[in-house]
Amino acid sequence: MTPAQRRQHYDAWRVSGMSRTAYARQHGINNKTFWHLCRSFSADDARGPAPADNRPAILPVTLSVSDTATLKLQCVCVTASPAGIAAIIRELNLC
């Protein structure tokens, strides 16, 4: 059986809805041979296509400075300027 024929049998089996054993029996293929064939193709499919380029993608990033900060405590959230949050932390003796 050529590699192209093996791939055709594997693809046909996948869409047939049949068990491996039933497909192999119907097409006159040795059960163990077909099992190994399916195993090798399923491992290839799991790996997925080879990446075209190994370099990481470059994504544009925009950063902005926030004028506020949020302090989250057990029962309350306070949004204020960073200096205001620092004053609240000092008042509550959190540091």
XYZ file of N, CA and C in Angstrom:
285
model
N 0.858 -1.170 0.000
C 0.000 0.000 0.000
C 0.909 1.240 0.000
N 0.631 2.178 -0.883
C 1.449 3.389 -0.978
C 1.079 4.356 0.146
N 1.951 5.312 0.459
C 1.606 6.309 1.479
C 0.318 7.067 1.149
N 0.091 7.352 -0.122
C -1.140 8.051 -0.514
C -2.366 7.183 -0.242
N -2.261 5.882 -0.506
C -3.374 4.969 -0.242
C -3.632 4.856 1.258
N -2.553 4.828 2.038
C -2.718 4.773 3.501
C -3.484 5.999 3.988
N -3.087 7.162 3.482
C -3.748 8.404 3.903
C -5.216 8.401 3.476
N -5.493 7.895 2.273
C -6.880 7.823 1.806
C -7.707 6.913 2.708
N -7.143 5.773 3.090
C -7.866 4.862 3.988
C -8.090 5.521 5.346
N -7.085 6.200 5.858
C -7.226 6.859 7.161
C -8.324 7.920 7.101
N -8.276 8.768 6.070
C -9.284 9.830 5.938
C -10.681 9.249 5.740
N -10.784 8.195 4.935
C -12.080 7.550 4.704
C -12.608 6.929 5.992
N -11.736 6.310 6.767
C -12.158 5.724 8.043
C -12.678 6.801 8.988
N -11.987 7.959 9.046
C -12.391 9.035 9.958
C -13.812 9.518 9.670
N -14.181 9.624 8.401
C -15.519 10.123 8.062
C -16.565 9.014 8.010
N -16.125 7.750 8.032
C -17.067 6.632 7.895
C -17.920 6.415 9.138
N -17.393 6.760 10.306
C -18.114 6.490 11.544
C -17.983 5.049 12.005
N -17.217 4.258 11.294
C -17.026 2.848 11.640
C -15.886 2.708 12.644
N -15.881 1.578 13.338
C -14.741 1.282 14.201
C -13.553 0.925 13.317
N -12.364 0.972 13.879
C -11.172 0.603 13.107
C -11.263 -0.834 12.611
N -11.705 -1.706 13.504
C -11.795 -3.129 13.162
C -12.776 -3.355 12.018
N -13.944 -2.715 12.097
C -14.956 -2.901 11.050
C -14.467 -2.355 9.713
N -13.818 -1.196 9.731
C -13.307 -0.613 8.483
C -12.237 -1.513 7.875
N -11.311 -1.978 8.719
C -10.236 -2.848 8.223
C -10.812 -4.129 7.631
N -11.785 -4.726 8.306
C -12.395 -5.967 7.823
C -13.094 -5.730 6.487
N -13.845 -4.623 6.377
C -14.593 -4.333 5.154
C -13.666 -4.111 3.955
N -12.471 -3.542 4.210
C -11.557 -3.225 3.116
C -10.417 -4.235 2.967
N -10.482 -5.326 3.713
C -9.488 -6.385 3.570
C -8.101 -5.988 4.044
N -8.041 -5.144 5.078
C -6.759 -4.696 5.628
C -6.539 -5.423 6.948
N -5.323 -5.897 7.175
C -4.982 -6.537 8.440
C -5.289 -5.561 9.575
N -5.974 -6.052 10.617
C -6.416 -5.197 11.712
C -5.247 -4.494 12.402
N -4.177 -5.237 12.702
C -3.026 -4.628 13.383
C -2.327 -3.610 12.485
N -2.239 -3.918 11.201
C -1.627 -2.987 10.253
C -2.421 -1.687 10.219
N -3.755 -1.816 10.163
C -4.594 -0.617 10.114
C -4.515 0.154 11.425
N -4.441 -0.544 12.543
C -4.316 0.121 13.839
C -3.049 0.973 13.874
N -1.917 0.411 13.437
C -0.655 1.161 13.415
C -0.719 2.328 12.431
N -1.355 2.106 11.296
C -1.515 3.169 10.307
C -2.292 4.340 10.916
N -3.404 4.038 11.572
C -4.219 5.091 12.198
C -3.457 5.784 13.315
N -2.707 5.027 14.070
C -1.932 5.604 15.170
C -0.900 6.597 14.643
N -0.220 6.247 13.561
C 0.802 7.151 13.026
C 0.171 8.416 12.457
N -0.970 8.291 11.768
C -1.614 9.484 11.219
C -2.228 10.349 12.307
N -2.800 9.738 13.354
C -3.386 10.551 14.421
C -2.298 11.305 15.175
N -1.108 10.719 15.311
C 0.010 11.428 15.949
C 0.453 12.597 15.080
N 0.474 12.400 13.760
C 0.831 13.491 12.849
C -0.199 14.610 12.915
N -1.489 14.251 12.967
C -2.551 15.253 13.026
C -2.501 16.032 14.333
N -2.128 15.356 15.430
C -2.079 16.020 16.735
C -0.972 17.065 16.785
N 0.105 16.815 16.060
C 1.208 17.781 16.039
C 0.825 19.053 15.313
N -0.082 18.965 14.370
C -0.514 20.127 13.611
C 0.501 20.516 12.560
N 0.197 21.561 11.813
C 1.112 21.989 10.757
C 2.387 22.586 11.339
N 3.457 22.431 10.618
C 4.733 22.995 11.061
C 4.665 24.515 10.976
N 5.208 25.203 11.963
C 5.184 26.667 11.910
C 6.035 27.174 10.751
N 5.544 28.192 10.074
C 6.254 28.744 8.926
C 7.466 29.552 9.375
N 7.369 30.151 10.542
C 8.444 31.009 11.016
C 8.545 30.849 12.530
N 9.729 30.624 13.040
C 9.901 30.411 14.475
C 10.042 31.699 15.267
N 10.105 32.836 14.585
C 10.235 34.098 15.309
C 8.911 34.453 15.974
N 8.951 35.034 17.168
C 7.701 35.433 17.819
C 7.054 36.592 17.069
N 5.745 36.623 17.117
C 5.012 37.710 16.472
C 5.223 39.003 17.252
N 5.274 40.097 16.553
C 5.413 41.405 17.192
C 4.036 42.047 17.209
N 3.569 42.368 18.398
C 2.261 42.969 18.555
C 2.408 44.413 19.010
N 1.623 45.322 18.456
C 1.695 46.707 18.917
C 1.093 46.826 20.318
N 1.734 47.593 21.161
C 1.278 47.781 22.536
C 1.206 49.269 22.821
N 0.111 49.698 23.450
C -0.039 51.094 23.838
C -0.157 51.147 25.354
N 0.678 51.940 25.973
C 0.648 52.102 27.424
C 0.178 53.507 27.750
N -0.566 53.624 28.830
C -0.994 54.950 29.270
C -0.853 55.026 30.782
N -0.604 56.210 31.262
C -0.449 56.436 32.692
C -1.819 56.765 33.262
N -2.171 56.105 34.332
C -3.460 56.340 34.964
C -3.309 57.371 36.071
N -4.295 58.263 36.173
C -4.280 59.281 37.226
C -4.871 58.754 38.522
N -5.424 57.555 38.478
C -6.049 57.002 39.672
C -5.496 55.616 39.968
N -5.683 55.225 41.197
C -5.324 53.884 41.637
C -6.497 53.366 42.459
N -6.635 52.057 42.527
C -7.734 51.473 43.289
C -7.161 50.603 44.392
N -7.640 50.829 45.604
C -7.260 50.030 46.767
C -8.439 49.121 47.073
N -8.225 47.820 46.991
C -9.296 46.863 47.253
C -9.041 46.216 48.606
N -9.953 46.463 49.521
C -9.892 45.852 50.846
C -11.012 44.825 50.947
N -11.138 44.198 52.108
C -12.110 43.133 52.265
C -13.547 43.610 52.018
N -13.908 44.780 52.511
C -15.296 45.239 52.414
C -15.481 46.465 51.532
N -14.413 47.034 51.002
C -14.551 48.289 50.272
C -13.470 48.421 49.204
N -13.796 49.153 48.144
C -12.826 49.524 47.119
C -12.759 51.040 47.093
N -11.551 51.589 47.118
C -11.365 53.036 47.100
C -10.550 53.388 45.869
N -11.072 54.322 45.067
C -10.343 54.810 43.907
C -9.965 56.251 44.169
N -8.674 56.528 44.081
C -8.174 57.880 44.348
C -6.834 58.036 43.653
N -6.222 59.193 43.846
C -4.886 59.396 43.289
C -3.916 58.486 44.037
N -2.793 58.156 43.426
C -1.821 57.319 44.130
C -1.395 57.912 45.473
N -1.257 59.233 45.543
C -0.898 59.872 46.817
C -2.017 59.694 47.835
N -3.270 59.787 47.381
C -4.411 59.595 48.274
C -4.476 58.174 48.803
N -4.211 57.210 47.937
C -4.194 55.805 48.364
C -3.091 55.586 49.389
N -1.919 56.189 49.150
C -0.809 56.060 50.106
C -1.205 56.625 51.460
N -1.918 57.758 51.470
C -2.359 58.368 52.733
C -3.348 57.457 53.453
N -4.262 56.833 52.710
C -5.235 55.921 53.319
C -4.523 54.720 53.923
N -3.551 54.188 53.222
C -2.801 53.040 53.732
C -2.077 53.410 55.019
N -1.476 54.595 55.047
C -0.785 55.039 56.272
C -1.776 55.222 57.417
N -2.948 55.828 57.152
C -3.955 56.058 58.190
C -4.457 54.751 58.776
N -4.646 53.743 57.920
C -5.173 52.462 58.381
C -4.091 51.535 58.923
N -2.853 52.017 58.918
C -1.719 51.216 59.390
C -1.636 49.870 58.664
N -1.794 49.908 57.334
C -1.727 48.684 56.543
C -0.308 48.323 56.147
N 0.640 49.225 56.422
C 2.013 48.890 56.071
C 2.931 49.122 57.245
